[in-house]
Coordinates of C-alpha atoms in Angstrom, one line a residue:
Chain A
X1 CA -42.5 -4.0 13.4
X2 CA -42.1 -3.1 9.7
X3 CA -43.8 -5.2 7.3
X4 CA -41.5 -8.4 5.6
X5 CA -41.6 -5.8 2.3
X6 CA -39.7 -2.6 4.3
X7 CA -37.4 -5.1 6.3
X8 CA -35.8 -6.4 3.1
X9 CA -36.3 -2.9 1.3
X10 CA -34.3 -2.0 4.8
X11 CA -31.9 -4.7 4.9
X12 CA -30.7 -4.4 0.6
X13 CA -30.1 -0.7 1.6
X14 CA -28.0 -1.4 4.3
X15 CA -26.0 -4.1 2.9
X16 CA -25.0 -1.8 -0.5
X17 CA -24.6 0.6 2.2
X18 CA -21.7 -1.4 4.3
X19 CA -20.5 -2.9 1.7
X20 CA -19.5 0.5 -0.1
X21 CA -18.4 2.1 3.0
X22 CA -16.0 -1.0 3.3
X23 CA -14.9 -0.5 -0.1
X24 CA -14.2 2.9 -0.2
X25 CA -11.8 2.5 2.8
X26 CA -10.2 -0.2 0.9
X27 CA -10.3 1.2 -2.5
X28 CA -8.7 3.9 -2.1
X29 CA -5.4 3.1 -1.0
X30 CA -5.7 0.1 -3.6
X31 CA -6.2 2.0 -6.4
X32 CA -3.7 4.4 -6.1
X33 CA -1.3 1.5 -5.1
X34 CA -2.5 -0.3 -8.7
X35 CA -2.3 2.9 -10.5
X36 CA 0.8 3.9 -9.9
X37 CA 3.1 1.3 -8.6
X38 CA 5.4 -0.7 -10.5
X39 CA 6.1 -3.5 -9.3
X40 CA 6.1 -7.0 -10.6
X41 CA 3.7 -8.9 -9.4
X42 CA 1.0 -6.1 -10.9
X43 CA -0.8 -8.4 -13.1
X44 CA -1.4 -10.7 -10.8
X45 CA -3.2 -8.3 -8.4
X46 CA -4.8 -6.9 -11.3
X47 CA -6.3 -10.2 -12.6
X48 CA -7.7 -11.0 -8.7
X49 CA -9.2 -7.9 -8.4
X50 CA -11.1 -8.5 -11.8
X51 CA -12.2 -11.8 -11.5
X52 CA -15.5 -10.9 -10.2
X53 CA -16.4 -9.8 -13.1
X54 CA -15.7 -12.9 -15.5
X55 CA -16.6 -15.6 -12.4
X56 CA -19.8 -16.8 -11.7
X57 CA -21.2 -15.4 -8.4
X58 CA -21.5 -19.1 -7.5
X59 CA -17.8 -20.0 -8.0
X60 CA -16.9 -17.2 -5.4
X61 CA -20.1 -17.6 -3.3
X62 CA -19.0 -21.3 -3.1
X63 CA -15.5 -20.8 -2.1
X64 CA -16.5 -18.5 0.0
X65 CA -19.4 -20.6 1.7
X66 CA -16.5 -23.0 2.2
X67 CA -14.1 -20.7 4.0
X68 CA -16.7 -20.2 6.2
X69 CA -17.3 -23.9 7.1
X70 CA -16.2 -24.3 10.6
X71 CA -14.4 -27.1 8.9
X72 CA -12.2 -24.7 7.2
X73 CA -8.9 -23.0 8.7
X74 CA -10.4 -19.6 8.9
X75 CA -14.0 -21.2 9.6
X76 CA -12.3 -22.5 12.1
X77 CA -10.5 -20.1 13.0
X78 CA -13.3 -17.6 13.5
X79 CA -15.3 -19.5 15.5
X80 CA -12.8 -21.1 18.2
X81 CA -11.1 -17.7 18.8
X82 CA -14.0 -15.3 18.0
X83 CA -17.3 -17.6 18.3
X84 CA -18.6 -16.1 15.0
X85 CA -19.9 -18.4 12.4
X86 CA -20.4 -16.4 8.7
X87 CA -22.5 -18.8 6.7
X88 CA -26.0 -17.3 6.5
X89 CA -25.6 -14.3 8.6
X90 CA -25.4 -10.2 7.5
X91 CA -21.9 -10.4 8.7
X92 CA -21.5 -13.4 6.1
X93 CA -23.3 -11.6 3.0
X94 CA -21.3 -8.2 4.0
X95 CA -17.6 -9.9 3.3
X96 CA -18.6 -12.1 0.1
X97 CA -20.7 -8.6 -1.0
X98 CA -17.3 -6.4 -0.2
X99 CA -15.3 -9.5 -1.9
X100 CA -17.5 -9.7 -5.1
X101 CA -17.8 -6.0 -5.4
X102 CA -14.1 -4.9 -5.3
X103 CA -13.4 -4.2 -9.4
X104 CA -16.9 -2.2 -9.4
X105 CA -14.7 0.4 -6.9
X106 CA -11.1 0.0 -8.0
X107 CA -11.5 0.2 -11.6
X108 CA -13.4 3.4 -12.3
X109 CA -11.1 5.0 -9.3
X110 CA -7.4 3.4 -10.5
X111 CA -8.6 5.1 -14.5
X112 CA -9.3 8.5 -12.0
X113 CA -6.0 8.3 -10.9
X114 CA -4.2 7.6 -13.7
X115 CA -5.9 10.1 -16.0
X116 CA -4.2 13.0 -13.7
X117 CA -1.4 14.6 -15.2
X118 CA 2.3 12.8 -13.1
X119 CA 3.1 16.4 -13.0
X120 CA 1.0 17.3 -10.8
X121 CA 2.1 15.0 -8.3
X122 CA 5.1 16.0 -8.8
X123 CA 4.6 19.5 -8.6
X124 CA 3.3 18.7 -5.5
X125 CA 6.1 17.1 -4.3
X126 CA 8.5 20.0 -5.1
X127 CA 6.5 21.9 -3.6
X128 CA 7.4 20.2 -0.1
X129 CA 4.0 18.0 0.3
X130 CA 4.0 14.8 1.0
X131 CA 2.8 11.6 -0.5
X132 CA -0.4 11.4 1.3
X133 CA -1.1 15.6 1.5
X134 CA -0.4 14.9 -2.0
X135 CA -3.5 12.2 -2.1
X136 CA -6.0 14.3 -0.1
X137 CA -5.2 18.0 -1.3
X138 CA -4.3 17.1 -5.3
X139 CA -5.4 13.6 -6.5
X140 CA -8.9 13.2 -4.7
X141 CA -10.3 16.6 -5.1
X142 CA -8.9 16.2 -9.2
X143 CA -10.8 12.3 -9.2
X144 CA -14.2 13.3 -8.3
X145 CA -16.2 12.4 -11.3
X146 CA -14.6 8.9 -11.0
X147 CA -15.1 8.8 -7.2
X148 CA -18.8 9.3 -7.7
X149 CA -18.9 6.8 -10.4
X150 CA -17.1 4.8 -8.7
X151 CA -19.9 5.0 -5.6
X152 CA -22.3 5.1 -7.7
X153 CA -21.6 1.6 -9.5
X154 CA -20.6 -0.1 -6.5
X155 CA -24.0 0.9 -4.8
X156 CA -25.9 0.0 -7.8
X157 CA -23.8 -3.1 -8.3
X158 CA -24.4 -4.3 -4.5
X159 CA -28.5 -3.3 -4.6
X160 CA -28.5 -6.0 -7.7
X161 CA -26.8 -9.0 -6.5
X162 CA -28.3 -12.3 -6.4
X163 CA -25.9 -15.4 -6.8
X164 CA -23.3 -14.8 -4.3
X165 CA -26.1 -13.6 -1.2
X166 CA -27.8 -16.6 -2.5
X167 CA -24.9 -18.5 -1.9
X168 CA -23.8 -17.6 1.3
X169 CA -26.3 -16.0 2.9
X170 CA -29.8 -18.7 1.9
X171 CA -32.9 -16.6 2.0
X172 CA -33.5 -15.8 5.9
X173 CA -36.1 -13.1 6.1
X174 CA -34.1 -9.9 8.1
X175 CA -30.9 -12.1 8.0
X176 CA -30.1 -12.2 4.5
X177 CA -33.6 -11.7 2.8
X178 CA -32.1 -8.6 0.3
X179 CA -34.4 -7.6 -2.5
X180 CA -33.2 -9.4 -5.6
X181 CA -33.6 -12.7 -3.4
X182 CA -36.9 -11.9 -2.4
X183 CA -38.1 -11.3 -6.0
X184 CA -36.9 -14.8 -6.9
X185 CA -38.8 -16.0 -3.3
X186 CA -42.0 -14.1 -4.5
X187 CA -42.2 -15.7 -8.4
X188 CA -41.2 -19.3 -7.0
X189 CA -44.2 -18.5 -5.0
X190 CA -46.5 -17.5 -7.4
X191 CA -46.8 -14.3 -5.7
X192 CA -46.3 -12.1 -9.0
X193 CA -47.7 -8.7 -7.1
X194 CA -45.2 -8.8 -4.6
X195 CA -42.4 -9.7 -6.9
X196 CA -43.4 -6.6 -9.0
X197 CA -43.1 -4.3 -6.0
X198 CA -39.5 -5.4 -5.5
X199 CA -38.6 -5.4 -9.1
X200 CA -39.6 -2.0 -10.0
X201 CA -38.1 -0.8 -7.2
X202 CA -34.7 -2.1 -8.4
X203 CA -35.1 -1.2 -11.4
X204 CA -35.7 3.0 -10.6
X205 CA -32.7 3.0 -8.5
X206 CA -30.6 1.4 -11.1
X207 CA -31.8 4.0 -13.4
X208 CA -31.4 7.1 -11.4
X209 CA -28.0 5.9 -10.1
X210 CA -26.5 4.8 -13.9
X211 CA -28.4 8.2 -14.7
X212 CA -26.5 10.3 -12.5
X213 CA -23.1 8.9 -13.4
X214 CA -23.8 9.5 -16.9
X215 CA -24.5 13.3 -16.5
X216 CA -21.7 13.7 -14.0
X217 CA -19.6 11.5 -16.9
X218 CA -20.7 14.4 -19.3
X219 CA -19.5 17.3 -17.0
X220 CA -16.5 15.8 -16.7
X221 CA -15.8 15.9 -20.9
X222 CA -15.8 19.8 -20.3
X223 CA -13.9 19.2 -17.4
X224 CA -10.0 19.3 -18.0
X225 CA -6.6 19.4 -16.2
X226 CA -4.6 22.6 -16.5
Chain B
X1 CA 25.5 33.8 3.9
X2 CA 26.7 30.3 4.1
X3 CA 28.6 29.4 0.8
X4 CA 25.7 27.3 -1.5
X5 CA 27.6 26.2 -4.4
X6 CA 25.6 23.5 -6.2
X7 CA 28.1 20.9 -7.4
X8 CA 26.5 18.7 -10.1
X9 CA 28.2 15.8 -11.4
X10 CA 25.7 12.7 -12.6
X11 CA 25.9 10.4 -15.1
X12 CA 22.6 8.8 -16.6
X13 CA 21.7 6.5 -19.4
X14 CA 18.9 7.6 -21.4
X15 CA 16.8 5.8 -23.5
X16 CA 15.1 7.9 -26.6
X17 CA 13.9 7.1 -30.1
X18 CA 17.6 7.7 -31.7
X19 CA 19.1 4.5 -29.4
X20 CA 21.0 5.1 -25.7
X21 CA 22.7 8.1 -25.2
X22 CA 24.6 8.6 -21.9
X23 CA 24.1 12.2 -19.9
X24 CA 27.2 12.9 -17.9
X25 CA 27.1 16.1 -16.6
X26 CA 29.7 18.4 -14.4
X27 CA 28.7 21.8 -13.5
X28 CA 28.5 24.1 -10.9
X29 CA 26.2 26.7 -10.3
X30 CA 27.5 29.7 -7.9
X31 CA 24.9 30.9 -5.3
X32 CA 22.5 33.3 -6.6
X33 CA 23.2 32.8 -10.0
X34 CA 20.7 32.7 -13.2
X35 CA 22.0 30.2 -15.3
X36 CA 20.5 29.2 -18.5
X37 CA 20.6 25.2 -19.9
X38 CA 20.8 25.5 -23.8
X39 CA 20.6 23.0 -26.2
X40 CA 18.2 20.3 -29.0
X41 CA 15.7 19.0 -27.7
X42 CA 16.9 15.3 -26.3
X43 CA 19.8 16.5 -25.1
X44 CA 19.0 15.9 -21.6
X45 CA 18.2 19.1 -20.3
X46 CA 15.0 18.2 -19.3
X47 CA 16.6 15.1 -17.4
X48 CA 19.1 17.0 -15.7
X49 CA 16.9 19.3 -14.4
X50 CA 14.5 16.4 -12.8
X51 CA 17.6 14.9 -11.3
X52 CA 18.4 18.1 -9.3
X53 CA 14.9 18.3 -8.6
X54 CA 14.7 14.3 -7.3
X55 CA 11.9 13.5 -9.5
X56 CA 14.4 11.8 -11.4
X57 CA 17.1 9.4 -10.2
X58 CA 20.6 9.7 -11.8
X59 CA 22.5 6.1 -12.5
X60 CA 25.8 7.4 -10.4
X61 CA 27.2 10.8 -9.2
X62 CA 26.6 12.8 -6.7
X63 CA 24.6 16.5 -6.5
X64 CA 25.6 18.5 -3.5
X65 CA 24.0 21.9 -2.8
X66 CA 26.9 23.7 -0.3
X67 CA 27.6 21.5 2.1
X68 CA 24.6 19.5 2.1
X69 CA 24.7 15.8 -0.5
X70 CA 21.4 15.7 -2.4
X71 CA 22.3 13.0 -3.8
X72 CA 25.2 10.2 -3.2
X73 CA 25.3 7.3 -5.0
X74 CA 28.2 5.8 -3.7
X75 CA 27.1 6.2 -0.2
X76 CA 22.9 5.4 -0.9
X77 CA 21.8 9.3 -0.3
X78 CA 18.7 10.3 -2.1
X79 CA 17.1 12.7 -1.1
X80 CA 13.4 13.2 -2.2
X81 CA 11.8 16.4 -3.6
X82 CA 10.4 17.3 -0.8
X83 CA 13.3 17.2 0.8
X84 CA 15.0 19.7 -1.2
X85 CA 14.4 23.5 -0.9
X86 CA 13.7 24.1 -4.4
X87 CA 11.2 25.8 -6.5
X88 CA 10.3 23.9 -9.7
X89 CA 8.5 25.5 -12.9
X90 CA 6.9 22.9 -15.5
X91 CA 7.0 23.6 -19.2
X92 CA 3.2 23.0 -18.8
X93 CA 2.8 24.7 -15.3
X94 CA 1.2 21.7 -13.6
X95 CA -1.6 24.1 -11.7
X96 CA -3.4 22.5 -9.4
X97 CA -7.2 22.8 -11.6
X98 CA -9.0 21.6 -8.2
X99 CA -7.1 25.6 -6.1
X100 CA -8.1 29.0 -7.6
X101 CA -4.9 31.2 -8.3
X102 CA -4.4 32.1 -4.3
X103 CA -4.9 28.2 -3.4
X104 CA -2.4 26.8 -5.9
X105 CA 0.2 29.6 -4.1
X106 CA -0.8 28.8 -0.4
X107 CA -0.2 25.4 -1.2
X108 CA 3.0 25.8 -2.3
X109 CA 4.2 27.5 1.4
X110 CA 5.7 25.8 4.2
X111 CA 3.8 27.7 6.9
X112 CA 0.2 29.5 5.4
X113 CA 1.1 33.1 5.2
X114 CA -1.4 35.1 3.6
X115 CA 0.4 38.3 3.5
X116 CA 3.1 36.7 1.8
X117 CA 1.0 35.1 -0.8
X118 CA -0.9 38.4 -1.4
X119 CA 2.4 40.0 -2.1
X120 CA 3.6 37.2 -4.7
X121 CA 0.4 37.9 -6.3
X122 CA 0.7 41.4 -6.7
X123 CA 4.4 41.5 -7.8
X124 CA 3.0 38.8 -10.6
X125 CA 0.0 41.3 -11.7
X126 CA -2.0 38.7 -10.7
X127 CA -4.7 40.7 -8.3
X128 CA -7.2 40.7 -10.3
X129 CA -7.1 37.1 -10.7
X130 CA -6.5 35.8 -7.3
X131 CA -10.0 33.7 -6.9
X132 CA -10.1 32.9 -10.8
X133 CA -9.4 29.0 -11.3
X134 CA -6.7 27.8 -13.1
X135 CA -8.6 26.5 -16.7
X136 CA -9.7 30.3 -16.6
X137 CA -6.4 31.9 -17.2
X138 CA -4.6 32.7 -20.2
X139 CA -1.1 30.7 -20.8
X140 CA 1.1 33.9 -19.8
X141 CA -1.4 34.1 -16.7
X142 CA -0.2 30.3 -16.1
X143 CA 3.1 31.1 -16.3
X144 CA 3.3 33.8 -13.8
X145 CA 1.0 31.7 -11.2
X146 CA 3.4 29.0 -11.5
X147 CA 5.9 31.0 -11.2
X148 CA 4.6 32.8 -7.9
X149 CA 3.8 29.2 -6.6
X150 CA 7.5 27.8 -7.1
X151 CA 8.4 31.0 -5.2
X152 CA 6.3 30.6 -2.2
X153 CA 7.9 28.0 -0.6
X154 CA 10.9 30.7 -0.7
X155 CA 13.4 28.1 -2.1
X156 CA 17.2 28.0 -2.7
X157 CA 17.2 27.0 -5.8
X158 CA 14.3 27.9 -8.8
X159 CA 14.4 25.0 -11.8
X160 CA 12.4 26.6 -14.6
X161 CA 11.7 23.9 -17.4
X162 CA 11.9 25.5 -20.8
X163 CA 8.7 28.0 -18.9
X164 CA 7.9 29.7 -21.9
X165 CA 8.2 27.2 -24.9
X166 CA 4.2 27.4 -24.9
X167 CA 4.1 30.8 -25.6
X168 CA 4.2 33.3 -28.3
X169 CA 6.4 35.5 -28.9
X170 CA 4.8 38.4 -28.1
X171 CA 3.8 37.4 -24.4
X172 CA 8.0 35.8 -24.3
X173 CA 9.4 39.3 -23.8
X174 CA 7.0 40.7 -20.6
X175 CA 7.5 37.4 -19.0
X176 CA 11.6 36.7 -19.6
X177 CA 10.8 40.1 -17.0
X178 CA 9.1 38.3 -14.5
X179 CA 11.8 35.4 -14.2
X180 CA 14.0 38.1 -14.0
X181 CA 11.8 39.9 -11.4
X182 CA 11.2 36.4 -9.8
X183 CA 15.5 35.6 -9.5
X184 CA 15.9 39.3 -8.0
X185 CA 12.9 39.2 -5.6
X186 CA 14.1 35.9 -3.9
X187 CA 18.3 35.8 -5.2
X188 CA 17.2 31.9 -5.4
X189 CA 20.2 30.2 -7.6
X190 CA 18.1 29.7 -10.7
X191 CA 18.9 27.2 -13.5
X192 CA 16.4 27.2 -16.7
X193 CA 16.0 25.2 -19.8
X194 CA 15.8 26.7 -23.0
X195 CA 16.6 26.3 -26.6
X196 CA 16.1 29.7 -27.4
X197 CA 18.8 31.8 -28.3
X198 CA 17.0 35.7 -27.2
X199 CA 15.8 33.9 -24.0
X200 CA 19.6 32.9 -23.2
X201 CA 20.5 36.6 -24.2
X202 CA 17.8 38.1 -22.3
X203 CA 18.3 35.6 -19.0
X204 CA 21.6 34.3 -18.7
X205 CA 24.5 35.1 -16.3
X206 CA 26.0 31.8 -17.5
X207 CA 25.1 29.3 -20.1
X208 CA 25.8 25.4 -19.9
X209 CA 25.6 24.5 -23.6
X210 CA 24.7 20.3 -23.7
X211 CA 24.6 18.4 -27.3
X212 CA 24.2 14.8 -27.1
X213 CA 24.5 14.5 -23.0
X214 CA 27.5 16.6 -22.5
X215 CA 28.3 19.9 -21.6
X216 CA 30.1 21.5 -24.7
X217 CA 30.3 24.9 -23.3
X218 CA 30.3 27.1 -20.1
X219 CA 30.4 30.7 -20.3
X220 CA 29.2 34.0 -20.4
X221 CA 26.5 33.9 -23.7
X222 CA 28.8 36.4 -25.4
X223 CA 31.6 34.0 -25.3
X224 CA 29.9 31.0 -26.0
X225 CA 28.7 32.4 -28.8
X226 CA 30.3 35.0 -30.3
X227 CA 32.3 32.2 -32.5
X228 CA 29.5 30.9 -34.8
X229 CA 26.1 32.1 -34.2
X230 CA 26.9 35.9 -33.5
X231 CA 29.1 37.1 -36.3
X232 CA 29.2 40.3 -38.6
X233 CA 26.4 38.9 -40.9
X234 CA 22.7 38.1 -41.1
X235 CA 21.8 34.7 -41.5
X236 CA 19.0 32.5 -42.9
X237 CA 19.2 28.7 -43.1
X238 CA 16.0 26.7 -44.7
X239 CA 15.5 24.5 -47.6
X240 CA 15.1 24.8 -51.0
X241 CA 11.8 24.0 -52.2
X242 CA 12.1 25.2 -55.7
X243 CA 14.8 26.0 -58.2
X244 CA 13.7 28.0 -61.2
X245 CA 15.6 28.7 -64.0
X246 CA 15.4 32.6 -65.4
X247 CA 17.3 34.2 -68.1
X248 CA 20.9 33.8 -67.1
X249 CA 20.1 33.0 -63.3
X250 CA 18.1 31.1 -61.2
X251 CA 15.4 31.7 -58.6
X252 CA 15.4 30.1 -55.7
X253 CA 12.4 29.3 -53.5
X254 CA 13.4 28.8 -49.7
X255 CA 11.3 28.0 -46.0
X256 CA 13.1 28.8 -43.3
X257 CA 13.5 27.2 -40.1
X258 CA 10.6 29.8 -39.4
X259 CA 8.4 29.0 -41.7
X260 CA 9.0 31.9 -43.6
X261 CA 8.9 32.1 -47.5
X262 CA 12.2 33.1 -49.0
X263 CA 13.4 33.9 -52.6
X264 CA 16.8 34.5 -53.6
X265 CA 18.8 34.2 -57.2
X266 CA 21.9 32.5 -57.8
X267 CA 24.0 32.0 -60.7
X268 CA 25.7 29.1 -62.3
X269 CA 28.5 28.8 -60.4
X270 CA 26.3 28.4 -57.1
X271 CA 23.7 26.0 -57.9
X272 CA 25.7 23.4 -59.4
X273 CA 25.8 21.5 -56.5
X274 CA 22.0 22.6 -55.4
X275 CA 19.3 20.2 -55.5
X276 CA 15.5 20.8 -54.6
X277 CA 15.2 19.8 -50.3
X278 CA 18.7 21.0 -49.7
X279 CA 19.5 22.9 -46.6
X280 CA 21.5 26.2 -47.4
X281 CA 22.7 29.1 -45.4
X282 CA 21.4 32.8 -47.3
X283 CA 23.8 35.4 -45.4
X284 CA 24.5 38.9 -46.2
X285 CA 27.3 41.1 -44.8
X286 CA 27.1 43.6 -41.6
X287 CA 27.7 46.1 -44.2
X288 CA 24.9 48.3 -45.3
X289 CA 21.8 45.8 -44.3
X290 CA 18.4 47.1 -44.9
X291 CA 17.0 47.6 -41.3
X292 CA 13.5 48.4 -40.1
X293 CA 11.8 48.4 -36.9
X294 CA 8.8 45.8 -36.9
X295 CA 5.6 46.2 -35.4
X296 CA 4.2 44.5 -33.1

């Protein structure tokens, strides 16, 4: 049985974990839908997929807490047909993480994809390859510096959060207990110690993450398309 | 050999910084042919080759290559690039930076097939370079590589978008060669956009001469310009930059389209209508020129 310390050193881990996986999968294909696309209702996608970043984590965490109401349609929804219940779970934290976390993915990855040269896409495509050989064998392999900071900041991002766990997921030790929660826990409680342990913590892996962007940023200046 | 006459005839309005200009375009292009675009820049070369390629959709027309529609607008057939057999060269070569100089042309193939790459590269002169990555190659290097990699998908037709314009003029003369080694190795129909008058000589079977959207001229280059350009005199245009009066003359300080430094004298009865930033012509006869061989 770990100690209360490694479980929510464990648990903060896991969630950035999932919740970049998730993203990734998702990301992807978004991007390079945002990037290059043209069609009208653009602005509105892109405005939904950056409002994470001008919202309160409380505005979302509260809509979200909402949807999840067994009161709500897809509340509801989830738990007549499926018999899940979100509010305060992992499962719970995971979507409103993966929700909250999306322009920390898209963005760095849509100004990857655009950055490449439209001729090589199409040089690609007169070459006989198809959209999505195109998208593994040309455009990902050409993005990588902004895949990796896209990673990178996502991680980062998820290790950090506070408002929208707090939100949705409470403070349930091994639940929903991730490490920013826990320092708040710790200093409510007086318990400064433990709340140091947790904080510096955070605070080296946002340094050696924003670090390593930085230097594979710097590469990428040398770095050009021929 | 089934007949594959490529029968061109699109119509496209263009929007550029001089207003609307509408590209209407009817050609045809025999099988096997090298046939050379010429014309200004903004003319719509560029354009017309994207059409034929499908990276570019014409307003109306229709594009058939033998007896197979490219492209139909009256009957909704667009065919994409990829669907096209064609071979396409960009004025910037478009190299893939992420493939070494062998990757980029295996890409380009339908089927791997490594013998056949190896023998691109060496008919390119390209051995020596065949791991070397693409931002570690000279611009003639480029060029041949994206030559080799149009060619690897052995396609019907070779669109070559003004491929040396980035070039100087030293490096223009070895490589006109290579698209004329690359149009005998394959006998792909090959159609490529210039605006520069040696590479037309040099190249062309057949010019299509565009100004302004529209095909002025289709011929043999000797016809299509023997009239104006070609004629028994040498020619200079530029603009005069200074006008200097002498004792009963006056010197004339002219930069040529080539950025070359020119002086000439004329007498009254020729500058009276001169000013300083005129355009003129300086021409002498075919008869007894001073000619010397330059060095490269």
């Amino acid at each position: 049985m770990p100690t209360p310390f490694i479980e929510t050193l464990i648990l903060t881990a896991k969630l950035a974990t999932y919740t970049t996986c998730i993203l990734l999968i998702v990301g992807l294909p978004l991007s390079y839908f945002m990037a290059y696309s043209r069609f009208r209702l653009k602005p509105v996608l892109e405005a939904l997929v950056s409002m994470p970043l001008v919202l309160p984590p409380s505005v979302i965490g509260y809509y979200i807490l909402v949807a999840y109401s067994p009161n709500h349609w897809f509340g509801g929804f989830l738990d007549t047909v499926f018999d899940v219940r979100l509010a305060f779970t992992f499962e719970g934290i995971l979507i409103a993480s993966v929700v909250f976390s999306v322009p920390f993915m898209v963005q760095p990855l849509i100004n990857g994809f655009r950055a490449i040269p439209q001729n090589l896409r199409e040089a690609s495509y007169t070459l006989g390859k198809s959209k999505t050989a195109t998208f593994f064998r040309v455009l990902l392999p050409n993005i990588k510096p902004s895949l990796v900071t896209a990673i990178a900041l996502t991680f980062a991002h998820c290790i950090g959060e506070f408002g929208i766990i707090l939100m949705v997921g409470g403070n349930m030790p091994g639940e929903t207990r991730v490490a920013s929660i826990a320092i708040y826990d710790e200093v409510q409680a007086l318990n400064f110690e433990a709340a140091n342990q947790y904080a510096l913590i955070l605070f080296l892996i946002s340094f050696i993450v924003l670090t390593l962007i930085y230097t594979i940023n710097r590469k990428q200046n040398s770095w050009r398309i021929v | 050999m089934e007949n594959r006459v490529i029968e061109i005839n699109v119509q496209k309005k263009l929007v550029s910084a001089h207003g609307t200009m509408l590209l209407h375009i009817k050609a045809s292009i025999c099988q096997g042919e090298l046939a050379v675009l010429f014309g200004e820049s903004g003319a719509g070369k560029t354009t017309l080759l994207r059409m034929i390629a499908g990276l570019t959709s014409p307003d109306s027309g229709v594009i058939k290559v033998g007896d197979s529609i490219w492209f139909h607008s009256d009957v909704n057939i667009n065919k994409t690039p990829q669907q096209r057999n064609i071979g396409f060269v960009f004025q910037d070569y478009a190299l893939f930076p992420n493939m070494s100089v062998y990757e980029n042309i295996i890409f380009g193939q339908k089927q791997k097939n490594k013998a056949h790459a190896l023998d691109l590269i060496n008919k390119f002169g390209l051995a020596e370079f065949t791991h070397r990555m693409p931002e570690k190659l000279s611009g003639g290097q480029k060029q041949r590589v994206a030559l080799a990699r149009a060619l690897a998908r052995k396609p019907d037709f070779l669109l070559l978008d003004e491929p040396l314009s980035a070039l100087d003029s030293n490096f223009r003369t070895s490589l006109q060669n290579e698209i004329l080694k690359a149009h005998s190795i394959t006998n792909a129909t090959t159609l490529l956009v210039s605006h520069d008058l040696t590479e037309v000589f040099r190249l062309a079977q057949k010019v299509i001469k565009i100004e302004n959207g529209k095909i002025t001229a289709i011929g043999k280059p000797d016809d299509i310009f023997l009239n104006n350009q070609i004629s028994g005199k040498v020619q200079i245009t530029g603009n005069i930059v200074k006008i200097q009066k002498q004792d009963t003359f006056y010197l004339l300080t002219v930069v040529t389209g080539m950025n070359q430094i020119v002086k000439v004298t004329a007498y009254d009865n020729e500058i009276h209508d001169l000013a300083e930033g005129d355009k003129i012509m300086v021409f002498s006869k075919a008869f007894n020129p001073l000619i010397m061989k330059v060095q490269n």
